[in-house]
Short mmCIF file of C-alpha atoms and ligand atoms in Angstrom, two decimals:
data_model
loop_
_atom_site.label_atom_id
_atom_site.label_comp_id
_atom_site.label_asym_id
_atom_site.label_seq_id
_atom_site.Cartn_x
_atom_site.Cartn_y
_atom_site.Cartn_z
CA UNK A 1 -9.62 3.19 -36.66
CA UNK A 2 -12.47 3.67 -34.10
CA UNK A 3 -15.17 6.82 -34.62
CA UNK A 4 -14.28 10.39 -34.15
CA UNK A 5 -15.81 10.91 -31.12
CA UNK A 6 -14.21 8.48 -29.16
CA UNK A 7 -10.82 9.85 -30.86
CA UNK A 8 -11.85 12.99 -29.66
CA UNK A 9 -10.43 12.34 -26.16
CA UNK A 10 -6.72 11.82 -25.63
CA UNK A 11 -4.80 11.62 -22.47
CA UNK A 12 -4.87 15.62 -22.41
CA UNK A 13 -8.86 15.20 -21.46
CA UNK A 14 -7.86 12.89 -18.51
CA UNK A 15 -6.28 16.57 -16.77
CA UNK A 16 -9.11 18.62 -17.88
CA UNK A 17 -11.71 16.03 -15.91
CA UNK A 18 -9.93 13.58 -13.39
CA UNK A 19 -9.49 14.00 -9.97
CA UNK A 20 -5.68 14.16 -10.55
CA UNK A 21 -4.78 10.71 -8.28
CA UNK A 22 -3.45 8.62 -11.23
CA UNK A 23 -0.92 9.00 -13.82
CA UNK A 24 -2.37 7.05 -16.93
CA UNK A 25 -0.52 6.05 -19.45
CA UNK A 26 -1.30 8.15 -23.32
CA UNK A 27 -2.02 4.98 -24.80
CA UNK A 28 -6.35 4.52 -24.59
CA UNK A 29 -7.22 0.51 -24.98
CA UNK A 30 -10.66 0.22 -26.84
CA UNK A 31 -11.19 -3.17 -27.45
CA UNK A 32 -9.32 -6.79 -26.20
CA UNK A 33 -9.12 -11.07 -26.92
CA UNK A 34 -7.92 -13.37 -24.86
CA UNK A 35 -4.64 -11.79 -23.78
CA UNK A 36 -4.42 -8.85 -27.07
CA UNK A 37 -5.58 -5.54 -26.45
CA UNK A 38 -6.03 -2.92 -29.12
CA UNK A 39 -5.80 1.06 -28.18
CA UNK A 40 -7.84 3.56 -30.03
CA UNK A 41 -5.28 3.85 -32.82
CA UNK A 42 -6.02 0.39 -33.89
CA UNK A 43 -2.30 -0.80 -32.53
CA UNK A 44 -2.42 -3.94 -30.44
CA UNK A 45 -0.31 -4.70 -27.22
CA UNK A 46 0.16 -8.50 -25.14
CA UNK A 47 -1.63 -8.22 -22.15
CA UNK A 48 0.99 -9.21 -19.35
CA UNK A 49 -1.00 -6.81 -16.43
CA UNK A 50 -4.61 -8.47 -16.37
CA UNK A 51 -5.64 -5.01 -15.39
CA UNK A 52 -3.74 -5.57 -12.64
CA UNK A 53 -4.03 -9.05 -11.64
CA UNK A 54 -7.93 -8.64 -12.98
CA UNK A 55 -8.73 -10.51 -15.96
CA UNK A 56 -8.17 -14.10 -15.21
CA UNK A 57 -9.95 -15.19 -17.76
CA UNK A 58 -8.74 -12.66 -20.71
CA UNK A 59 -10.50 -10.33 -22.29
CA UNK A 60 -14.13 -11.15 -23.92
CA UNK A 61 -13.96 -14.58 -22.60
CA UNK A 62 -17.24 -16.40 -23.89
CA UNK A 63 -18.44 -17.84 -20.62
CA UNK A 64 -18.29 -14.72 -18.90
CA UNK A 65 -20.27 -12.64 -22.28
CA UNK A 66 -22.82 -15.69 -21.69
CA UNK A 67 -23.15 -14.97 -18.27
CA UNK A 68 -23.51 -11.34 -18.28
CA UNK A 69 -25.61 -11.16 -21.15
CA UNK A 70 -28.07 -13.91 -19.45
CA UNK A 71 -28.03 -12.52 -16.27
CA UNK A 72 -28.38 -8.71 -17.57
CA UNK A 73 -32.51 -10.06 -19.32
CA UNK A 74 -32.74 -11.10 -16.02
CA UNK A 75 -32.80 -8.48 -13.09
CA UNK A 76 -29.42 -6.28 -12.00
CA UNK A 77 -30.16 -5.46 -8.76
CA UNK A 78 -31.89 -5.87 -6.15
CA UNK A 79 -30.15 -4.75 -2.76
CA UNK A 80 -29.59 -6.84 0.36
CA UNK A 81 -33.62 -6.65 1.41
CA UNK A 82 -34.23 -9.41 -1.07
CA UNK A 83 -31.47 -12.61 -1.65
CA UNK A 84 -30.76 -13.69 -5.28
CA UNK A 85 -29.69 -17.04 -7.20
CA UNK A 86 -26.25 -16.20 -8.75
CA UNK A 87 -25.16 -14.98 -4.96
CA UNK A 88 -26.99 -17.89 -3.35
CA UNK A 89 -25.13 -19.68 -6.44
CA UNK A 90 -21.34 -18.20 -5.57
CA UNK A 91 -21.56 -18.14 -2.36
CA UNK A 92 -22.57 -22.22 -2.41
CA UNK A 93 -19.45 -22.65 -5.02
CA UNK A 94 -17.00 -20.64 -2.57
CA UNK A 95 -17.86 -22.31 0.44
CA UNK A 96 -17.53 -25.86 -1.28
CA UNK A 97 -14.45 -25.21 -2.47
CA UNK A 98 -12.70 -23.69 0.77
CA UNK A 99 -12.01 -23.97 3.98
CA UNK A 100 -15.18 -20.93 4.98
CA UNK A 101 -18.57 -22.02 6.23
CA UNK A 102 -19.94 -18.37 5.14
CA UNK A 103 -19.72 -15.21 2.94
CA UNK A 104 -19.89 -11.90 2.78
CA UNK A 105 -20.36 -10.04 -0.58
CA UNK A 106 -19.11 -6.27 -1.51
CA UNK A 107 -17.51 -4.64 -4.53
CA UNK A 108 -13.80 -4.77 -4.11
CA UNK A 109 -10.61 -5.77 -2.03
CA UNK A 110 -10.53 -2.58 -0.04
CA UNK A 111 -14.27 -3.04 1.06
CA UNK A 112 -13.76 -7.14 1.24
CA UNK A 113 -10.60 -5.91 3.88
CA UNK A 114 -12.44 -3.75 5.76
CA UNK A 115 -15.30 -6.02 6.47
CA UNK A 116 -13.03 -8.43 7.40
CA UNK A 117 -11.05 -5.51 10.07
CA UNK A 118 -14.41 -4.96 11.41
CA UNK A 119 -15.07 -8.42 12.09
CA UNK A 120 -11.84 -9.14 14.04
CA UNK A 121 -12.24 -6.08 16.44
CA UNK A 122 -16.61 -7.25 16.85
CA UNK A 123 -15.52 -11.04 17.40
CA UNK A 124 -13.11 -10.22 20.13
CA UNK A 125 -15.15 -7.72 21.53
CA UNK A 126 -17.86 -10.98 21.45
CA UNK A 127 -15.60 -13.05 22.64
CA UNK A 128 -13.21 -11.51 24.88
CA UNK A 129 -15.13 -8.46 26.38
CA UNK A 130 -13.32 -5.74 28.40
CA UNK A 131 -9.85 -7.05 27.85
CA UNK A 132 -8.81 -4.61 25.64
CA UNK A 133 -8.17 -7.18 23.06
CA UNK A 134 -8.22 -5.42 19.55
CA UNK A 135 -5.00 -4.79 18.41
CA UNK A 136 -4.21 -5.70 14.77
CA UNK A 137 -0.92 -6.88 13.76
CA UNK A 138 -0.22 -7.15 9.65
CA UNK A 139 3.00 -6.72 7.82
CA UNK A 140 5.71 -4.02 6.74
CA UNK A 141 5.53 -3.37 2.86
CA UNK A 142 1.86 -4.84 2.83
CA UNK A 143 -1.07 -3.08 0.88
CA UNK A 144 -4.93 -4.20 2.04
CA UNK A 145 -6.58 -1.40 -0.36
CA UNK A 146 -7.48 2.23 0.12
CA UNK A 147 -9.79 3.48 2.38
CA UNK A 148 -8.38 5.11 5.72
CA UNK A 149 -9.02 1.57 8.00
CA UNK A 150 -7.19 -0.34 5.08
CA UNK A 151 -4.29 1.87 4.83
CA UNK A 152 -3.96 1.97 7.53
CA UNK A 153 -3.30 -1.87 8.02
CA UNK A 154 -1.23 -1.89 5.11
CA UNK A 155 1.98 -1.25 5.72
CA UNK A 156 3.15 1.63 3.61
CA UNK A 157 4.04 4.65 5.36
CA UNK A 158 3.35 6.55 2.29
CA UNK A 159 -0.29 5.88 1.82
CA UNK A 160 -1.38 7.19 5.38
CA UNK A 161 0.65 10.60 4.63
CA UNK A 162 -1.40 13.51 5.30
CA UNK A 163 -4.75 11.46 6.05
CA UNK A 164 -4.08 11.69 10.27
CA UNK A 165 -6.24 11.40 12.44
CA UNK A 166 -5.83 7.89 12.12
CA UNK A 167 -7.52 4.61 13.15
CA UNK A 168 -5.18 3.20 16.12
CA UNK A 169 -4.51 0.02 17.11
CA UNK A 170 -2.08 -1.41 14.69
CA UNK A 171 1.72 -2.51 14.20
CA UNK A 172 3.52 -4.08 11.44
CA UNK A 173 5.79 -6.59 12.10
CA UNK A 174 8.66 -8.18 9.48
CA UNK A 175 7.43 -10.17 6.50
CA UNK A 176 9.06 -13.22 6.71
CA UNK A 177 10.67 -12.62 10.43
CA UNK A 178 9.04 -14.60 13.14
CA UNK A 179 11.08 -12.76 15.84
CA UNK A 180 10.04 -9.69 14.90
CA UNK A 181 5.60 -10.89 15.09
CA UNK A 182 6.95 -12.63 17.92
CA UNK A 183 8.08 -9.14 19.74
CA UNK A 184 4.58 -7.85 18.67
CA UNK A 185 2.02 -10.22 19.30
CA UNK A 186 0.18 -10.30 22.86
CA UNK A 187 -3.02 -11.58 24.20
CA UNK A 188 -4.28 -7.68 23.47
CA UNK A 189 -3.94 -9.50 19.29
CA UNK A 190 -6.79 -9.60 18.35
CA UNK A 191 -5.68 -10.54 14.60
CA UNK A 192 -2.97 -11.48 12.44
CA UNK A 193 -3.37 -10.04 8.34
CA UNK A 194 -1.03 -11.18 5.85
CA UNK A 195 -0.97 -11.62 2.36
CA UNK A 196 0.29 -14.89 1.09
CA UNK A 197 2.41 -13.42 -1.32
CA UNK A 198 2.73 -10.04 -1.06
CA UNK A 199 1.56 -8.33 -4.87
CA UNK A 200 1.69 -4.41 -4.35
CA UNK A 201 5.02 -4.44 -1.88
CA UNK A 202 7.09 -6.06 -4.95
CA UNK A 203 6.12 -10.02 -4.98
CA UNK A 204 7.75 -11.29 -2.00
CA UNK A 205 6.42 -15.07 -1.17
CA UNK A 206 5.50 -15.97 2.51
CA UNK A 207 7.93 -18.29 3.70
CA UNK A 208 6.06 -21.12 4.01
CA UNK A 209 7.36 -21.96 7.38
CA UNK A 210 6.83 -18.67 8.56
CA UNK A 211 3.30 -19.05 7.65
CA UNK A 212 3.05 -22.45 9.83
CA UNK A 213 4.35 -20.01 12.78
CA UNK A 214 2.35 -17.39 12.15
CA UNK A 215 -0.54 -19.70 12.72
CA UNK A 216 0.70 -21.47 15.99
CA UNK A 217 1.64 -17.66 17.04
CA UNK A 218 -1.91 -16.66 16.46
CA UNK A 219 -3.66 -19.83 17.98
CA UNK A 220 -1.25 -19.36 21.35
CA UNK A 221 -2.83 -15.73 21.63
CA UNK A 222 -6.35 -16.39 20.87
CA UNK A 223 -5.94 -14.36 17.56
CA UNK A 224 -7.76 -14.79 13.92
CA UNK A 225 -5.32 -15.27 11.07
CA UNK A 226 -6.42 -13.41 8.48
CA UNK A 227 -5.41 -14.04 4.47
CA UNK A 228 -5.82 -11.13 2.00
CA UNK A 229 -5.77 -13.10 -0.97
CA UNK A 230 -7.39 -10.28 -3.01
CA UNK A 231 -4.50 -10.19 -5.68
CA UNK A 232 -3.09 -14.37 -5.20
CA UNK A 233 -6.99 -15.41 -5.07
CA UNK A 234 -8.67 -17.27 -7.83
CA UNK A 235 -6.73 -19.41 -9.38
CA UNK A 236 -3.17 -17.09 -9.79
CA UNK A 237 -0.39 -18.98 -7.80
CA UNK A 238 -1.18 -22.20 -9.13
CA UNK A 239 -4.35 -22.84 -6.16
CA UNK A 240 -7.06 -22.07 -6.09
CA UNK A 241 -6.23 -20.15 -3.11
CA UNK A 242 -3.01 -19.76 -1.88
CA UNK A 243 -3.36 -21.02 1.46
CA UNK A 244 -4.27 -24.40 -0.15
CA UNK A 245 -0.89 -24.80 -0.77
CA UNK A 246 0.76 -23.71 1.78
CA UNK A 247 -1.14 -25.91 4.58
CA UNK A 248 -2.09 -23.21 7.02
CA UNK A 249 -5.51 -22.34 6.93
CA UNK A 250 -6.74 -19.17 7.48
CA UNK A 251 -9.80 -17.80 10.00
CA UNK A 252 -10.70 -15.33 7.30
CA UNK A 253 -9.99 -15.02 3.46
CA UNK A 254 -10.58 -11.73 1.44
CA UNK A 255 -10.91 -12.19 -2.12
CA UNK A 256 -12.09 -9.74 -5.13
CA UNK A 257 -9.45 -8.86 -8.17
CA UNK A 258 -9.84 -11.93 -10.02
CA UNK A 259 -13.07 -13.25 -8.61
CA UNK A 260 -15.21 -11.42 -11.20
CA UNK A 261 -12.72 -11.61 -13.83
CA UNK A 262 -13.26 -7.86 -14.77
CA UNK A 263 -16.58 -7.43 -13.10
CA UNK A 264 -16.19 -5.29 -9.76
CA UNK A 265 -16.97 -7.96 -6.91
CA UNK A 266 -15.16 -9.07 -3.86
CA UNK A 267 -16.13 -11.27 -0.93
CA UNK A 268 -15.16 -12.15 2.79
CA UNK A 269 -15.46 -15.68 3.44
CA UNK A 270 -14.90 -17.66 7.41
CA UNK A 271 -16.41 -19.88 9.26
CA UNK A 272 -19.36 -20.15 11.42
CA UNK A 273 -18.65 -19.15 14.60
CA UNK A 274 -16.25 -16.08 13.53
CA UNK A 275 -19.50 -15.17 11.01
CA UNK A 276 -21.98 -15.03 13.77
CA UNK A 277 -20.41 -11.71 15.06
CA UNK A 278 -21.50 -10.40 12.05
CA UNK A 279 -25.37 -10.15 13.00
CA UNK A 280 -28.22 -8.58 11.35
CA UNK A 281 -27.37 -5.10 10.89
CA UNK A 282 -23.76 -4.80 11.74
CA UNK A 283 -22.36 -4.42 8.38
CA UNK A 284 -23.21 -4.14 5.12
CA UNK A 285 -22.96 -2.74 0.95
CA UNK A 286 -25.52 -2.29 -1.29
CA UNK A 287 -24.12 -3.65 -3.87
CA UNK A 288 -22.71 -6.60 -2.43
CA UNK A 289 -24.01 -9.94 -4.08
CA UNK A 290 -25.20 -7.69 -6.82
CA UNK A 291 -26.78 -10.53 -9.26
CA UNK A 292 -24.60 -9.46 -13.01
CA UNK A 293 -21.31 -9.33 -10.34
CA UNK A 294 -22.00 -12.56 -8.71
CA UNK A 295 -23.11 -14.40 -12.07
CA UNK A 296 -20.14 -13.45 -13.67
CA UNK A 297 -18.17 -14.34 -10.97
CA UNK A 298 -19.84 -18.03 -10.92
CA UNK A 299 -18.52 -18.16 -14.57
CA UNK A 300 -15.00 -17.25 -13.96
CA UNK A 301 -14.78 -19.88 -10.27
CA UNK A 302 -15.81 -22.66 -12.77
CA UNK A 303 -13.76 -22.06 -15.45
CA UNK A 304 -10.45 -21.83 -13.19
CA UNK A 305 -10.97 -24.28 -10.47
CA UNK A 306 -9.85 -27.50 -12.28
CA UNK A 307 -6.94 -29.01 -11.95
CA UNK A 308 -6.08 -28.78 -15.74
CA UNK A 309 -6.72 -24.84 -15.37
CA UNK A 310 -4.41 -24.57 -11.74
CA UNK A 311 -1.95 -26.60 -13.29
CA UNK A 312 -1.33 -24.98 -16.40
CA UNK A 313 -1.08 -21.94 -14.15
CA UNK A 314 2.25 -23.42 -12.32
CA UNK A 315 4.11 -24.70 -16.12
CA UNK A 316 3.32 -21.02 -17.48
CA UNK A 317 4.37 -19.46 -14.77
CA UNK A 318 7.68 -21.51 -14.83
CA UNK A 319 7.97 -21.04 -18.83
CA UNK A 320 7.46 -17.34 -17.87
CA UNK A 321 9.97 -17.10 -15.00
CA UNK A 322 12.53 -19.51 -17.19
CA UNK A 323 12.62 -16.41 -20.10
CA UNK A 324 13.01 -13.74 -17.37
CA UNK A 325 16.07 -15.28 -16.13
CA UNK A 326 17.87 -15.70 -19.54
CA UNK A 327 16.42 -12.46 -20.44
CA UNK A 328 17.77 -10.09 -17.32
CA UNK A 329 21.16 -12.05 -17.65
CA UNK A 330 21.31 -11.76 -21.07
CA UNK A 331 20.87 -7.76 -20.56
CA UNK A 332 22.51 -7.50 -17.17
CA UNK A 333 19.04 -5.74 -15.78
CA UNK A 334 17.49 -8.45 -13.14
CA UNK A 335 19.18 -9.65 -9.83
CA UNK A 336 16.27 -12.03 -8.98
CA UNK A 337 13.05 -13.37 -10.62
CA UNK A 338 10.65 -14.40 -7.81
CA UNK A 339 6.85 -15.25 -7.64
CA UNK A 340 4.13 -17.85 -7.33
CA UNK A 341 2.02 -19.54 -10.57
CA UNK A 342 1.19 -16.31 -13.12
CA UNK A 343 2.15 -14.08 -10.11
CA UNK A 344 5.93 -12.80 -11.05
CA UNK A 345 8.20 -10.42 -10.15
CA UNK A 346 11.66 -9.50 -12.20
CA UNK A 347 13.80 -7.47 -9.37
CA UNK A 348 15.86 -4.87 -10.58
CA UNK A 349 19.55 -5.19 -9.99
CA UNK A 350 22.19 -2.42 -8.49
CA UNK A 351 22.02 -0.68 -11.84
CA UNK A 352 18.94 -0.08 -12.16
CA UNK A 353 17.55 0.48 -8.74
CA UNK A 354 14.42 2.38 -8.20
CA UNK A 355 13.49 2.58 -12.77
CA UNK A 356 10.74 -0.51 -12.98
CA UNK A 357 9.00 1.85 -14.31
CA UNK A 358 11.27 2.51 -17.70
CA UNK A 359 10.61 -1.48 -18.34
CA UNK A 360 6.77 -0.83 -18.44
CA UNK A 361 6.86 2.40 -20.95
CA UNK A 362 9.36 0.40 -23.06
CA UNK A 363 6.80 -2.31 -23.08
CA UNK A 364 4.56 0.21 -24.48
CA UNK A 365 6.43 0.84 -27.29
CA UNK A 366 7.15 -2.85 -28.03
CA UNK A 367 3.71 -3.49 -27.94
CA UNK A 368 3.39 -5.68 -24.60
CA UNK A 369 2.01 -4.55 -21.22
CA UNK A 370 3.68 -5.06 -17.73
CA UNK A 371 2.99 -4.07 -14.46
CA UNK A 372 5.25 -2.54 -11.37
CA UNK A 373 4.99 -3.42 -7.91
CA UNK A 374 7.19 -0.39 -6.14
CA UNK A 375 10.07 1.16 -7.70
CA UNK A 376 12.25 -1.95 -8.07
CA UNK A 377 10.56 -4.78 -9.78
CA UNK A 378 8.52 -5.61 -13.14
CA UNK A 379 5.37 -7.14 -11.98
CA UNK A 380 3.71 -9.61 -14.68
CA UNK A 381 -0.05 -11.01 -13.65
CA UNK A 382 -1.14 -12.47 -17.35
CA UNK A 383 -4.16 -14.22 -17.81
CA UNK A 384 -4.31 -17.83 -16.31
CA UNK A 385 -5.34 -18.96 -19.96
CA UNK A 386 -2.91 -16.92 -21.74
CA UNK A 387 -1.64 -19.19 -24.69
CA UNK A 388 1.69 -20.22 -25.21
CA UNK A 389 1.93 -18.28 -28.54
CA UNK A 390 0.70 -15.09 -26.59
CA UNK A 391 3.28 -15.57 -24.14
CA UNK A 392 5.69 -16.32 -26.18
CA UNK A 393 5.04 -13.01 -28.83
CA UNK A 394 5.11 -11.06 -25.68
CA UNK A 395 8.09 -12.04 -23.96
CA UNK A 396 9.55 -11.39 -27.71
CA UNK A 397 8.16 -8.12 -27.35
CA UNK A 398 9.61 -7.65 -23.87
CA UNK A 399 13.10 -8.71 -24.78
CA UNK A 400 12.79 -5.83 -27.54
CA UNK A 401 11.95 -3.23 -24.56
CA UNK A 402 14.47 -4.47 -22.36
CA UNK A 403 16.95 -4.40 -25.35
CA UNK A 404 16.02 -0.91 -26.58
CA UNK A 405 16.94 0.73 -22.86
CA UNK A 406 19.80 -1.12 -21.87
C1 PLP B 501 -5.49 -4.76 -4.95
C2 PLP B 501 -5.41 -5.21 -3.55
C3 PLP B 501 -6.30 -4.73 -2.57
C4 PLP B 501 -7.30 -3.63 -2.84
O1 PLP B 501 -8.29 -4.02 -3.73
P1 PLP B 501 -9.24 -2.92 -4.39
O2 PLP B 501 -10.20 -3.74 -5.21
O3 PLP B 501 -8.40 -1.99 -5.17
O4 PLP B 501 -9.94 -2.22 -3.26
C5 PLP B 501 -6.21 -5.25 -1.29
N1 PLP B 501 -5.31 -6.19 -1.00
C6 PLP B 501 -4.44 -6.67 -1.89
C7 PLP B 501 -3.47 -7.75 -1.51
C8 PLP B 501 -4.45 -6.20 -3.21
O5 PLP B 501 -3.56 -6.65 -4.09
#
């Protein structure tokens, strides 16, 4: 049992004084390890969401505490008029261990996207002045984060709703339909954004023969190919990027999510040339290449890019894929499981179109945590180090849920 006070608030204080835009669940985590979390009632849950594909690294993972706690008798901040190590630090790991020649530091995927939306409009204004080239082309079902430039490139209807005027000069094209970017795409392009797999639109993989199109598309028309790996970055499909294993390689890669393992941080990473349209004084975030985020970030790129760490990412993934199957035939519930590494979505079948959601709250009960992406499918972003007896007590634990509704 935790103290009073903090028992004092329930989910009934969350409507008294939030800004009503999310729909918590009542259950109010205090404390986690590894991949267990404990709510304020002292019961404990498997952690299958990662705070939404967040905690890479699990929860109170000792090379992150050492990282924070040495950076934090150090200095926090210092803003972008002075450099610091840990950036100086990350950015040298990142660009070492990816295609980019150059970085760009803010505070989350949304703010790593719209850097990176700037930047394709400024470099073809640079590069291709007065020709009217700055249209941007991403995909249907896509999500890039939420403020209005962002949404706006995602492509969810439902998220621009009610937020008109808005920011003009983009289409959305098929996932996984050449034709249909092919109908699109013009020397007016002036950049191509996809997500490698896409997370929020219900786990659908990129084709990886679409993406080799997508790339010859983009090179034909002069336009940058840009990779929002803000929820498949750092380690989660098995890479660590995704692009690395689909042999296309982007012009510009957004990451955050993962990259700070729980610590807000994101980054936009290219190459030279494309990162000298981004002068002195034509973007920027105060936070960005904060020195706690970017030390704890340099704690969670070393622990997950080895090859032991990437691989064990692909056999649990498999393992977790393997259950879901048996599972959602045993129960009649899934048509499909589908996904990359720790990155997996169980797709509703006929019966039980459009109720994801009932999986989740039965997971509650059972004492395991899941994710949705969209009305249809069970999203499950673990922990790359989850153990095997975590994963299996919580696929135990899911079986119950699915059991107890079905
Ligand atoms: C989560 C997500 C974002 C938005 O990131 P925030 O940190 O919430 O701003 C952008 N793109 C993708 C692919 C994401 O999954």
């Amino acid at each position: 049992m935790s103290d009073n006070s903090v028992n004092n608030y329930s989910r009934a204080t969350f409507d008294q004084v939030m800004v009503p835009n999310y729909n918590p669940s009542a259950i109010i985590p205090e404390r986690g390890e590894g991949s267990k979390i404990w709510d304020q009632d002292g019961k404990d849950y498997i952690d299958f969401a990662g705070g939404i594909a967040v905690t890479a690294l699990g929860h109170n993972h000792p090379a992150m505490m050492q990282a924070l706690k040495d950076q934090a008798g150090k200095i926090w901040h210092l803003s972008n008029v002075f450099t610091n190590k840990p950036a100086l630090q990350l950015a040298d790991k990142l660009t070492q261990a990816t295609f980019a020649d150059k970085v760009f530091f803010c505070n989350s995927g949304g703010e790593a996207n719209e850097a990176a939306f700037k930047l394709v409009r400024k470099y073809a204004n640079d590069h291709y002045p007065d020709q009217g080239k700055s249209e941007i082309i991403a995909f249907k079902q896509s999500f890039h984060g939420r403020t209005l430039f962002t949404v706006c490139v995602g492509g969810q209807p439902k998220y621009t709703k009610g937020f008109e005027p808005l920011p003009q000069g983009i289409t959305h094209a098929e996932f996984n339909n050449i034709e249909s970017l092919k109908a699109l795409i013009s020397d007016k392009t002036c950049a191509v954004v996809m997500e490698p797999v896409q997370g929020e639109g219900g786990i659908i993989p990129a084709d990886p023969e679409f993406v080799k199109s997508v790339r010859e598309l983009c090179d034909q028309h002069n336009a940058l190919l840009v990779f929002d790996e803000v929820q498949t970055g750092v380690g989660r499909t098995g890479y660590l990027y995704a692009y690395q294993g689909l042999g296309v390689t982007p012009d510009i890669l957004t990451t955050a999510k993962a990259m700070g393992g729980g610590f807000p941080i994101g980054a936009m990473l290219t190459t030279d040339k494309i990162a000298k349209s981004m002068g002195v004084g034509t973007h920027g975030s105060t936070y960005g290449g904060n020195p706690l985020a970017c030390a704890v970030s340099s704690a969670v790129i070393d622990e997950i890019n080895t090859p032991e760490m990437l691989n064990s990412v692909k056999e649990k993934g498999e393992k977790i894929r393997t259950r879901l199957e048996q599972i959602g035939q045993k129960y009649g519930v899934f048509e499909s499981v589908r996904g990359e590494g720790l990155l997996i979505g169980a797709v509703c079948n006929e019966k039980w179109q459009g109720k994801a959601r009932e999986f989740l709250v039965a997971g509650w009960e059972q004492g395991v945590m899941c994710l949705v992406a969209g009305l249809n499918v069970v999203r499950f972003a673990p922990a790359l180090n989850i153990t095997d007896e975590e994963i299996n007590q919580g696929l135990e634990r899911f079986e119950k849920a699915v059991a107890a509704i079905s």
